[in-house]
Every structure is written in structure tokens, then in C-alpha cells.
Short mmCIF file of C-alpha atoms in Angstrom, two decimals:
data_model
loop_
_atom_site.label_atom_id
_atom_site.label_comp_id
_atom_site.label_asym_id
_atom_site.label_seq_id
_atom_site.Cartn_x
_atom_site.Cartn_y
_atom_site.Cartn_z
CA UNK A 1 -84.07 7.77 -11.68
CA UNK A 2 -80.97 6.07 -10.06
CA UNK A 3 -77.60 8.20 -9.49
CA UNK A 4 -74.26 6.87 -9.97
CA UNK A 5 -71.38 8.65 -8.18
CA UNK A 6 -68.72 8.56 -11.15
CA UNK A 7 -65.34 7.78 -9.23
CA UNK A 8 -62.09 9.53 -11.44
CA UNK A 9 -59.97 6.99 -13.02
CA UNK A 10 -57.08 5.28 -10.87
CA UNK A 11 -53.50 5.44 -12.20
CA UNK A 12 -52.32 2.96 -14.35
CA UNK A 13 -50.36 0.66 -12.46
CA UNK A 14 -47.09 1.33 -15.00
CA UNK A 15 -47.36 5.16 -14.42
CA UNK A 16 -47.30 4.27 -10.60
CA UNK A 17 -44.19 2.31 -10.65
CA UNK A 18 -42.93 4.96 -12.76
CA UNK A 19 -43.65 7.53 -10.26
CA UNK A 20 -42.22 5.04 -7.35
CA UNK A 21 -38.90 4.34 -9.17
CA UNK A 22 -38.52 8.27 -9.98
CA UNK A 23 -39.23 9.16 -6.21
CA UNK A 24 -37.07 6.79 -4.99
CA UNK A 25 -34.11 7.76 -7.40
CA UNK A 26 -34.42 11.42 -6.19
CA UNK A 27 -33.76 10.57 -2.69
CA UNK A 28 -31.07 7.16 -3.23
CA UNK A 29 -28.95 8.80 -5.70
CA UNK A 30 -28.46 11.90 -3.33
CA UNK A 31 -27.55 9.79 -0.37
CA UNK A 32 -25.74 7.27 -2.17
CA UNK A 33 -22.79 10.32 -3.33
CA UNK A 34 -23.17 11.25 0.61
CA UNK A 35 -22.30 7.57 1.71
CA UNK A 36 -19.22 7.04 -0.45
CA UNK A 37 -18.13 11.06 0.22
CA UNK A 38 -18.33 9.72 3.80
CA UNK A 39 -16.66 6.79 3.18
CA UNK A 40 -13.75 8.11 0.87
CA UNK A 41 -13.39 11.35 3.44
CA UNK A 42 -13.86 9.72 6.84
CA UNK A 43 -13.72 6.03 6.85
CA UNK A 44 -11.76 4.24 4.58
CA UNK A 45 -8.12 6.38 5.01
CA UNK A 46 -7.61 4.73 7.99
CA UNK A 47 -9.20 1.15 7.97
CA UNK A 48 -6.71 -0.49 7.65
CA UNK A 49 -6.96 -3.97 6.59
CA UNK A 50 -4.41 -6.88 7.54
CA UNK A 51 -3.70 -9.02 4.77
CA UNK A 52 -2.46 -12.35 5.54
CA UNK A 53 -0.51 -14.52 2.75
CA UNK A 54 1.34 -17.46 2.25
CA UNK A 55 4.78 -16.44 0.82
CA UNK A 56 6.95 -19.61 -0.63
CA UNK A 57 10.15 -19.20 -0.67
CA UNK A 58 12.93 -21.65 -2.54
CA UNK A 59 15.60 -22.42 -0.64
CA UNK A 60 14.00 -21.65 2.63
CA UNK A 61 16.07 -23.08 5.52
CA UNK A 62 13.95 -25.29 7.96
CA UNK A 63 14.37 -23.14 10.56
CA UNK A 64 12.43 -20.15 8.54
CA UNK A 65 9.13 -22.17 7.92
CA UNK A 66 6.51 -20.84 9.43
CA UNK A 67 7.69 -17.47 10.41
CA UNK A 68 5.72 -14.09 9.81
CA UNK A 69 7.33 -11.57 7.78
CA UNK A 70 5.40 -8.15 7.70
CA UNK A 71 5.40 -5.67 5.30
CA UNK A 72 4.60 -1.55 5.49
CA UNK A 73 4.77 0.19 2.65
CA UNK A 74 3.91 3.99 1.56
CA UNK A 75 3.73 5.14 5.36
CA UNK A 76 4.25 9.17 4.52
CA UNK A 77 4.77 10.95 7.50
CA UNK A 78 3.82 14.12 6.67
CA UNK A 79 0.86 16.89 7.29
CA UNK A 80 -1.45 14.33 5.65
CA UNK A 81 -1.78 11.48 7.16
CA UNK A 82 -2.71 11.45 10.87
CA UNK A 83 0.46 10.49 13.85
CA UNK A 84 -1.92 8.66 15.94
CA UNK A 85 -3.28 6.57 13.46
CA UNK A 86 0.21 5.55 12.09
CA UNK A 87 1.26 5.01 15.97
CA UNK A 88 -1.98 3.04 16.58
CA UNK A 89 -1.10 0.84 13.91
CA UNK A 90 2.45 0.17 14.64
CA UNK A 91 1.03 -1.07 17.90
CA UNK A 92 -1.09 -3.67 15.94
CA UNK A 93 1.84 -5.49 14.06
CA UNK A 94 4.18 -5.05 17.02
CA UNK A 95 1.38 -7.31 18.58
CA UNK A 96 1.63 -9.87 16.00
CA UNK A 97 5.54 -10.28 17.63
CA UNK A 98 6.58 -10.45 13.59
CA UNK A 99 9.77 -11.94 12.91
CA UNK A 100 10.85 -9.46 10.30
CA UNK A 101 9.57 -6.14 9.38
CA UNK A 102 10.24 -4.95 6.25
CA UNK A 103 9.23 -0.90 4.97
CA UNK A 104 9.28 -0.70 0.90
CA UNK A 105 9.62 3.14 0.50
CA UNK A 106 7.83 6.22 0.97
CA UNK A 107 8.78 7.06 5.08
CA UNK A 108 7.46 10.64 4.12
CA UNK A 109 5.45 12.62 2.11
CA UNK A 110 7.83 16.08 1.91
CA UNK A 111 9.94 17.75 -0.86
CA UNK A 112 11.18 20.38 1.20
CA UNK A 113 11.35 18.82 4.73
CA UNK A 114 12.04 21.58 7.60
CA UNK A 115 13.34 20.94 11.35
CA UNK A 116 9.61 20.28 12.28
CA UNK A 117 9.35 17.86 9.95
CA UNK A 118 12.12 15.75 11.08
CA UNK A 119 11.07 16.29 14.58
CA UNK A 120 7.82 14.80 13.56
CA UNK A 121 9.48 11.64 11.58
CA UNK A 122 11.88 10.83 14.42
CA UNK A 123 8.31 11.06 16.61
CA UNK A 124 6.85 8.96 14.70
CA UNK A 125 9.13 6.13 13.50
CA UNK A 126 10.18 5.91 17.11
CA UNK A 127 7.11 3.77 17.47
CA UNK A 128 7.64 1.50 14.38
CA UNK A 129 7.71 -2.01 15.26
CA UNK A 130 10.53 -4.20 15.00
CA UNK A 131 11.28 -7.82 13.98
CA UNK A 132 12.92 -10.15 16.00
CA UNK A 133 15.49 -10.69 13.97
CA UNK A 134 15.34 -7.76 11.83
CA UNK A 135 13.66 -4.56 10.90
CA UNK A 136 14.76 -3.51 7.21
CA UNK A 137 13.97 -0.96 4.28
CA UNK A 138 14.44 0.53 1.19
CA UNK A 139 13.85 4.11 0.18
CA UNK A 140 10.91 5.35 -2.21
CA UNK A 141 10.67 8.45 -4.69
CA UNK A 142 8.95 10.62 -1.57
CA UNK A 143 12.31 9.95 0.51
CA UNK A 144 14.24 11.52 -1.89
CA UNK A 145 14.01 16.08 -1.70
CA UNK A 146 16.08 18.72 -0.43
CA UNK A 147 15.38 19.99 3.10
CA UNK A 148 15.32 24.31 4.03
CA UNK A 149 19.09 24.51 3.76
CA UNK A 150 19.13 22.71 0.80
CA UNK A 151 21.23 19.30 1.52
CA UNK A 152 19.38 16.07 0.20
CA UNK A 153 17.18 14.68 2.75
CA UNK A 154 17.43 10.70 2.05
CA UNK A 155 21.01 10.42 4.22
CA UNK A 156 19.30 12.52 6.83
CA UNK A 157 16.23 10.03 6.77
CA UNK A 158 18.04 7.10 7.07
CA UNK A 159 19.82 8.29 9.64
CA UNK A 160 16.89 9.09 11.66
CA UNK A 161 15.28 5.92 10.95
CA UNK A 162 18.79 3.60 11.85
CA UNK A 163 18.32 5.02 15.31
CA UNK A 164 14.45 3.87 15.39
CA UNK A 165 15.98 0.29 14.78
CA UNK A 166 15.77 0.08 10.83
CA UNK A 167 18.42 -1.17 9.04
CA UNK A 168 18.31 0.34 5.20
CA UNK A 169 18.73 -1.10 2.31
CA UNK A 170 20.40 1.17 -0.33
CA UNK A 171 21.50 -1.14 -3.01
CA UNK A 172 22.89 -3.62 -0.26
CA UNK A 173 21.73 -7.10 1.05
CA UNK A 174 21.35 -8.60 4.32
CA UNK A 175 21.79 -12.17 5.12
CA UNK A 176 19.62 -13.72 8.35
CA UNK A 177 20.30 -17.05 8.43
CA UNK A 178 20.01 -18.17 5.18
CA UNK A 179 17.32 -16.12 4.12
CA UNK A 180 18.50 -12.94 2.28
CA UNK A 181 16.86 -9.78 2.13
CA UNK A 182 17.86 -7.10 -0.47
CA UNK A 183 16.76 -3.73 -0.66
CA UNK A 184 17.24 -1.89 -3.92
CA UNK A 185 17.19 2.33 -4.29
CA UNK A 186 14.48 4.70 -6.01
CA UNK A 187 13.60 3.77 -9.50
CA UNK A 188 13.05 7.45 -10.23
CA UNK A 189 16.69 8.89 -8.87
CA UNK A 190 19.35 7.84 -10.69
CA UNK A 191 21.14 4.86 -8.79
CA UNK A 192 18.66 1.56 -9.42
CA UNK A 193 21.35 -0.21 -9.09
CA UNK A 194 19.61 -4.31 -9.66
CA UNK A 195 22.47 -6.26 -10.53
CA UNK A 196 24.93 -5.20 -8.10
CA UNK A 197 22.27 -5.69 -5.53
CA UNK A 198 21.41 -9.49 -6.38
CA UNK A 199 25.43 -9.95 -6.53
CA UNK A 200 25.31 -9.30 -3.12
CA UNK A 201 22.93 -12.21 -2.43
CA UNK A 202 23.00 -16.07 -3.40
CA UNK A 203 21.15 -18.01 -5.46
CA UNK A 204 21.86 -21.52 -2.64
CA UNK A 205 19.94 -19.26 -0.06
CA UNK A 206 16.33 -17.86 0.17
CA UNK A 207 15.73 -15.08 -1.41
CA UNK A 208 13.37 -11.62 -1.08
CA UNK A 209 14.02 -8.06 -2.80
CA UNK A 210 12.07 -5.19 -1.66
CA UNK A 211 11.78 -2.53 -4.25
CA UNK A 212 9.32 0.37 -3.84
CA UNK A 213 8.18 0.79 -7.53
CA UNK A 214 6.84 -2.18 -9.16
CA UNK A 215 8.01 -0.63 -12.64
CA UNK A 216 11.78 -1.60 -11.59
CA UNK A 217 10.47 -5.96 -11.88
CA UNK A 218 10.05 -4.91 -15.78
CA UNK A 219 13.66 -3.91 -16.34
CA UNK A 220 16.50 -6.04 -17.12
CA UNK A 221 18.89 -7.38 -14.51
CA UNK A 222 17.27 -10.02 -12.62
CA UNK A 223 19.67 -12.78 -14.06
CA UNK A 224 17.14 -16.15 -13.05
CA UNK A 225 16.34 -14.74 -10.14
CA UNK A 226 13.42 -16.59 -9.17
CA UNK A 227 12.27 -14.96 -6.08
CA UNK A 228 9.62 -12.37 -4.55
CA UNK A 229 9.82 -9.02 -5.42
CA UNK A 230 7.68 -6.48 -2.59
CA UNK A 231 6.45 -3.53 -3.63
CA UNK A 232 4.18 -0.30 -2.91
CA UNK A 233 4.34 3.17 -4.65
CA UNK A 234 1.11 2.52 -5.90
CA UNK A 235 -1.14 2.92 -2.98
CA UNK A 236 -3.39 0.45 -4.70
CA UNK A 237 -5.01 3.49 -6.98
CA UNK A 238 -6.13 5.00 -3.59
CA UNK A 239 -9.64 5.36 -5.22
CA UNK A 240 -11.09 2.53 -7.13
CA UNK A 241 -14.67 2.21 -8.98
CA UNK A 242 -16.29 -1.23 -8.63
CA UNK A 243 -15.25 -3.74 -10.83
CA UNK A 244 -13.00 -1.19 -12.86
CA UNK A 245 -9.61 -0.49 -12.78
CA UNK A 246 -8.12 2.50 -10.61
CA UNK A 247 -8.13 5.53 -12.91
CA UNK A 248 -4.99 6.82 -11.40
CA UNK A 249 -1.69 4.62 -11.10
CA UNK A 250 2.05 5.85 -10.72
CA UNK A 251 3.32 3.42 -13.29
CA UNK A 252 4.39 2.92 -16.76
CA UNK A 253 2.68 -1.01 -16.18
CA UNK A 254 -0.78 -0.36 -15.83
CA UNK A 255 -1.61 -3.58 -14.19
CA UNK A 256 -0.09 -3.47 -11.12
CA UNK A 257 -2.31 -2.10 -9.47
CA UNK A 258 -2.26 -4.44 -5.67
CA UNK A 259 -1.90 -7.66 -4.81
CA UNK A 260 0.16 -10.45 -6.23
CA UNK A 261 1.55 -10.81 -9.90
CA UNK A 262 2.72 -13.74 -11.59
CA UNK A 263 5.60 -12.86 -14.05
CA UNK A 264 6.81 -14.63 -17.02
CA UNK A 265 10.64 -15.86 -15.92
CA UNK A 266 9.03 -17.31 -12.94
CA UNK A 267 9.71 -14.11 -10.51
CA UNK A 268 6.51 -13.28 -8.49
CA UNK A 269 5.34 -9.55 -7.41
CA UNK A 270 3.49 -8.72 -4.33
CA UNK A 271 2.12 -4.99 -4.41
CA UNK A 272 1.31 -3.13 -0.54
CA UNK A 273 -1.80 -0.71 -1.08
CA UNK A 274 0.29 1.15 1.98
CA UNK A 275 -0.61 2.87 4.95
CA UNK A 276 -0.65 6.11 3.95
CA UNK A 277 -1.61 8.85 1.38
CA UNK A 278 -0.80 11.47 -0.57
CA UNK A 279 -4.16 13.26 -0.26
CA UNK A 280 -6.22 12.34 2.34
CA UNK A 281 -9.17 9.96 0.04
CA UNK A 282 -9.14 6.16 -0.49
CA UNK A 283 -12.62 4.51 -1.82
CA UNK A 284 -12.72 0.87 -2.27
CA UNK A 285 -9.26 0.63 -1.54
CA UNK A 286 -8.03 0.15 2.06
CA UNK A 287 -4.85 0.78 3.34
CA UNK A 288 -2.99 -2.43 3.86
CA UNK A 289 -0.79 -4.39 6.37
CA UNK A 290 0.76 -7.46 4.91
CA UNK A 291 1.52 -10.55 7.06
CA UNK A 292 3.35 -13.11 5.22
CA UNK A 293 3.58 -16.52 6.40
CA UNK A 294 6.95 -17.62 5.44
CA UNK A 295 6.71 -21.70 3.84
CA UNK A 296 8.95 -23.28 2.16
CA UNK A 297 8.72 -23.42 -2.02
#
């Protein structure tokens, strides 16, 4: 009598691919969470990207076509955010030999800022890079706190920063040639002050206002002015799922998020993810250098 060796049935081939897609998920999803942690802790807070951009101006004088305007935004000095990579950056755009630099807000991250801390700014800002023909800013909500003895800090910061080169904008304008650069003051503190700033420019010239939150292009004031507004406060979300909107934003307007907006009375908004943070974590959301190409519109 013949004998027959009786094998055990195989797997099905859909419980194998079952089996596959489980193993597979219990090592991929682990190291998946590991790669972003890595890349939200370690990577990302200081890759800075450089952002180049057209930027059309009306009324541009002939003599302005062409030239680079760069912007920093959101810089925070502070126990956060690291000296050498702010310095080593600084170096970059001094590099690029920019015609005018231009800082919308947030020099520091401090509400209470002691002697080292002002040490540290003066430190660090003596490395900014300057424009050609002119290094300007305007003051965010971070600039604004009360040092250990109590006095407000913003004077104290802008005086530390005019003798690093930067010219401040506090409600005030500043005419190079034609091209006029006005810097408005803190939405959040009291002395937003938008008319009496564009008074101070004219609508015959070229025209750019730097104002730190993007919230202040919503409010009345801009009397057909037709210009770029530049922005930052909202450090682009600092942490942004893909193909979703940041869950976290500083502002009443929920889509200005980064990048440029298109508003209805013909103004246009350009929003800095920054340099810096307020905790040290971006994801999906690089800190950002702007270099503007200046053309005429």
C-alpha cells in the first residue's frame, strides 16, 4: 500500500498580506513619530530657508528696480533660540550685500529682561546685517515688558539696536529716494497709530509698511493705500500637519498663516514665518529669510 506524506495547509495568501501589512505597521508607525520628533526637535528650528520673491512696487523710481530688499522677522533673542545660529545667519544675508534690511518685530523673546539679557541682545544684534542704504524696524508685542527695575524695556531696546545700525520705526516713516518705508507700533499696546503713519508718507512715491501683526491690515485707516504690507508675529504656525492648517495662530484672522495675501482694496500682505521661536519646535514649517526683488508695478 502506497504512503502519502500529508503536507499542513499553506496560509492563505490574504492572511499573509495581512500579517505583512500588520508587521510592517508595528515597526513604521514607531519610527515614523521618531523621524518627525527628530525633525521638529533637532532639524527644522534652524533650517532656515531663503525665500526669494518678486515684490512690485507702484511708483517705484527707476533707480530702485532691481534691488534686494530683505526681510527678518520674529528673531527673539532670548534663552530659546540659539546665538550662533542667529549670528550664522546674519552672516548669510549680509552675503547677499542687500540693499535694505528691514526687521518686522519681535527682537526678543523676554517679559522681564535683566542686565544679562541686554548684554546678550546688544551681543547679538551687533552682528545683524545692514543695508546699503538702510537698515530699518518696527517693534512687535515681545519688545514690549518691563525689565528688573521695572522701567519699560522697548526705549531701552531701541536704543540698543540704533547703535547696531537700525533705524526704528515707531509710528514714523523714512524716505530713501523715493521709496518710503513706514514702520508702524505694536498692535497689542496701545499706540497703533496707522493713519498718522501713512501721513507721513506719499502716495507720488513708492510705498512699503512694515507692521509686525498681520491683524493690524484688517483695521481701518489705510485711506487707498495700495501698497505692501510685511508682516511676522505668526511664525508661520511653527508646527504644521500636512495639507492642514496650523492648529495654533496668534491672530483674530485665521488665514494668515505665511506667505502672501491678496486683499480686497487692492493692498497686498506678505507674512515672514521668522527666524526664531517661542519654544524651541517647528514641523513643516521652516524658519524663513525673505529676499525681495524690488520691480517696478
Amino acid at each position: 500500500m502506497e504512503t502519502r506524506s500529508i503536507e499542513p495547509p499553506s496560509d492563505p495568501p490574504n492572511r499573509r498580506s495581512v500579517w505583512s501589512r500588520r508587521k510592517w505597521l508595528k515597526w513604521a508607525v514607531p519610527a515614523i513619530g521618531l523621524g518627525c520628533f527628530a525633525d521638529a526637535y533637532f532639524i527644522e528650528p534652524e533650517w532656515v530657508e531663503f525665500v526669494h520673491r518678486d515684490l512690485p512696487i507702484e511708483n517705484l523710481p527707476a533707480d530702485w528696480d532691481g534691488r534686494t530688499l530683505v526681510q527678518l522677522s520674529d528673531i527673539h533673542v532670548g534663552r530659546q533660540v540659539g546665538e550662533d545660529y542667529l549670528i550664522r545667519t546674519f552672516q548669510q544675508v549680509a552675503n547677499l550685500q542687500p540693499d535694505v534690511v528691514v526687521v518686522t518685530g519681535d527682537f526678543v523673546t523676554s517679559y522681564a529682561l535683566l542686565p544679562p539679557d541686554l548684554e546678550q541682545v546688544a551681543r547679538v544684534y551687533a552682528h545683524l546685517p545692514g543695508g546699503s542704504v538702510a537698515t530699518l524696524g518696527c517693534l512687535g508685542n515681545h519688545d514690549y515688558s518691563s525689565s528688573s527695575d521695572g522701567l519699560p524695556t522697548a526705549p531701552r531696546l531701541c536704543g540698543i539696536l540704533q547703535d547696531c545700525g537700525l533705524q526704528m520705526l515707531v509710528n514714523a516713516a523714512s524716505d530713501l529716494g523715493g521709496l518710503q518705508i513706514a514702520g508702524v507700533d505694536d498692535l497689542w499696546h496701545g499706540n497703533f497709530r496707522l493713519k498718522h503713519t501713512l501721513q507721513q508718507t506719499s502716495p507720488d512715491a513708492g510705498r512699503l509698511v512694515l507692521c509686525h501683526n498681520p491683524d493690524g491690515a484688517d483695521l481701518a485707516g489705510w485711506d487707498g493705500y495700495r501698497g505692501w504690507i510685511l508682516s511676522g508675529h505668526t511664525h508661520g504656525g511653527q508646527c504644521k500637519p500636512p495639507f492642514l492648517p496650523p492648529p495654533l495662530l496668534p491672530v483674530k484672522n485665521r488665514r494668515y498663516t505665511a506667505g502672501e495675501f491678496a486683499l480686497a482694496d487692492g493692498r497686498r500682505l506678505s507674512i515672514s514665518r521668522g527666524l526664531g521661536h517661542l519654544l524651541p519646535v517647528r514641523f513643516n514649517c521652516r524658519p524663513e529669510v525673505t529676499v525681495f526683488r524690488l520691480v517696478r508695478g
